[in-house]
Amino acid sequence: MAGQMLARWLACGLDPARVTVLRPSGRAVADGVRVVTDYPASLPAGSTVLLGMKPYQLADVAASLAPICAADTRLVSILAGTPIADLRRHFPMVSDIVRAIPNLPVGIGGGVIALCADQATSATAYDAVDALMAPLGLAERILDEGQFNEVTALSGCGPAFLFRFIDAFARAGEAIGLPTEQAARMALATVCGSADMAKQAADSPGVLADRVASPGGMTRQGLNVLDADDRLLKLMIDTLAAARDRGEDMARGG
Ligand SMILES: NC(=O)C1=CN([C@@H]2O[C@H](COP(=O)(O)OP(=O)(O)OC[C@H]3O[C@@H](n4cnc5c(N)ncnc54)[C@H](O)[C@@H]3O)[C@@H](O)[C@H]2O)C=CC1
Ligand SMILES: O=C(O)[C@@H]1CCC=N1
């Protein structure tokens, strides 16, 4: 995930010489970006540190990273299910901490980045992190951190659910008799065109769906299947709730 963010920042003109990536593998990241496998003795003044490892690694990483952070270090965490209070416990010397949840399309500038900060983080630092996210896509401030697992389920995990939908849509086309490749191509183009249209339309997607349906026609018959007993809605609610609940487990150390 962090690699996608960095790729977009670099594509938008970030000077690679200003970036250092710490990754145990030491594998190169991008031209001009320094990769290290161990922590430096100190961080440059006013550094912004992006935590992009797995959530369960927080304590291990903090044990080495916290001692080299200073009061002017700015910390941005993308660790799912990891509350700001946990970050504060592991990085007591850092005052500016922003919790963020990006999603994978940030790599092409079409992402969604949820942001949250507590009262200890300065407005200037929060604004700066918000501005940093601007080239990645839509940055949304979440006022109540208690909703962060819900947000993560919707926008952080969302691309996976939508990719699964596109795949199922294409396979359904194949199942009713279309050639595999053609069904995949047409399904994806239909999703992209519909998403673009929904973005530009004054009406909600719910209204647009009804507009496709000619009275007594084919679309209505299909919508009746999706709508019966709120089948699709219930499936989406169950999907997001399961993802949200996992975030709550992770916040409890599970
Ligand atoms: N995959 C996604 O769409 C999203 C992921 N996240 C969060 O991003 C984080 C990473 O997830 P992914 O990118 O999916 O996993 P990943 O396995 O692709 O990336 C993990 C990264 O951590 C680095 N790493 C491993 N051990 C480390 C250590 N000891 N110190 C420093 N770096 C270390 C690895 O080099 C690797 O680049 C997680 O905390 C996840 O919750 C948040 C939003 C969306
Ligand atoms: O699966 C996960 O836990 C992370 C959080 C959002 C997307 N990937």
PDB file of N, CA, C and O and ligand atoms in Angstrom, residues 80 101-102 152 156-157 250, ligand 2:
ATOM      1  N   ALA A  80      -4.246  -0.561   9.522  1.00  0.00           N
ATOM      2  CA  ALA A  80      -5.683  -0.787   9.728  1.00  0.00           C
ATOM      3  C   ALA A  80      -5.949  -1.223  11.166  1.00  0.00           C
ATOM      4  O   ALA A  80      -5.139  -1.935  11.779  1.00  0.00           O
ATOM      5  N   ILE A 101      -6.267   5.983   6.267  1.00  0.00           N
ATOM      6  CA  ILE A 101      -6.541   4.738   5.543  1.00  0.00           C
ATOM      7  C   ILE A 101      -6.694   5.086   4.065  1.00  0.00           C
ATOM      8  O   ILE A 101      -7.682   5.708   3.667  1.00  0.00           O
ATOM      9  N   PRO A 102      -5.669   4.751   3.287  1.00  0.00           N
ATOM     10  CA  PRO A 102      -5.766   4.951   1.848  1.00  0.00           C
ATOM     11  C   PRO A 102      -6.391   3.702   1.205  1.00  0.00           C
ATOM     12  O   PRO A 102      -6.699   2.742   1.919  1.00  0.00           O
ATOM     13  N   THR A 152     -12.782   2.158   7.018  1.00  0.00           N
ATOM     14  CA  THR A 152     -11.804   1.244   6.429  1.00  0.00           C
ATOM     15  C   THR A 152     -12.518   0.154   5.642  1.00  0.00           C
ATOM     16  O   THR A 152     -12.092  -0.222   4.540  1.00  0.00           O
ATOM     17  N   GLY A 156     -11.264   1.525   2.353  1.00  0.00           N
ATOM     18  CA  GLY A 156      -9.966   0.828   2.381  1.00  0.00           C
ATOM     19  C   GLY A 156     -10.056  -0.547   1.748  1.00  0.00           C
ATOM     20  O   GLY A 156      -9.261  -0.921   0.883  1.00  0.00           O
ATOM     21  N   CYS A 157     -11.070  -1.311   2.183  1.00  0.00           N
ATOM     22  CA  CYS A 157     -11.270  -2.660   1.648  1.00  0.00           C
ATOM     23  C   CYS A 157     -12.080  -2.622   0.351  1.00  0.00           C
ATOM     24  O   CYS A 157     -12.065  -3.578  -0.420  1.00  0.00           O
ATOM     25  N   MET A 250      -8.708  -6.511  15.481  1.00  0.00           N
ATOM     26  CA  MET A 250      -7.303  -6.107  15.356  1.00  0.00           C
ATOM     27  C   MET A 250      -6.976  -5.012  16.374  1.00  0.00           C
ATOM     28  O   MET A 250      -5.894  -5.010  16.970  1.00  0.00           O
TER      29      MET A 250
HETATM   30  O1  LIG B   2      -7.082  -6.022   4.558  1.00  0.00           O
HETATM   31  C1  LIG B   2      -6.652  -5.154   5.320  1.00  0.00           C
HETATM   32  O2  LIG B   2      -6.582  -5.349   6.553  1.00  0.00           O
HETATM   33  C2  LIG B   2      -6.210  -3.821   4.763  1.00  0.00           C
HETATM   34  C3  LIG B   2      -7.026  -2.711   5.336  1.00  0.00           C
HETATM   35  C4  LIG B   2      -7.786  -2.139   4.189  1.00  0.00           C
HETATM   36  C5  LIG B   2      -7.325  -2.882   3.042  1.00  0.00           C
HETATM   37  N1  LIG B   2      -6.440  -3.765   3.360  1.00  0.00           N
END
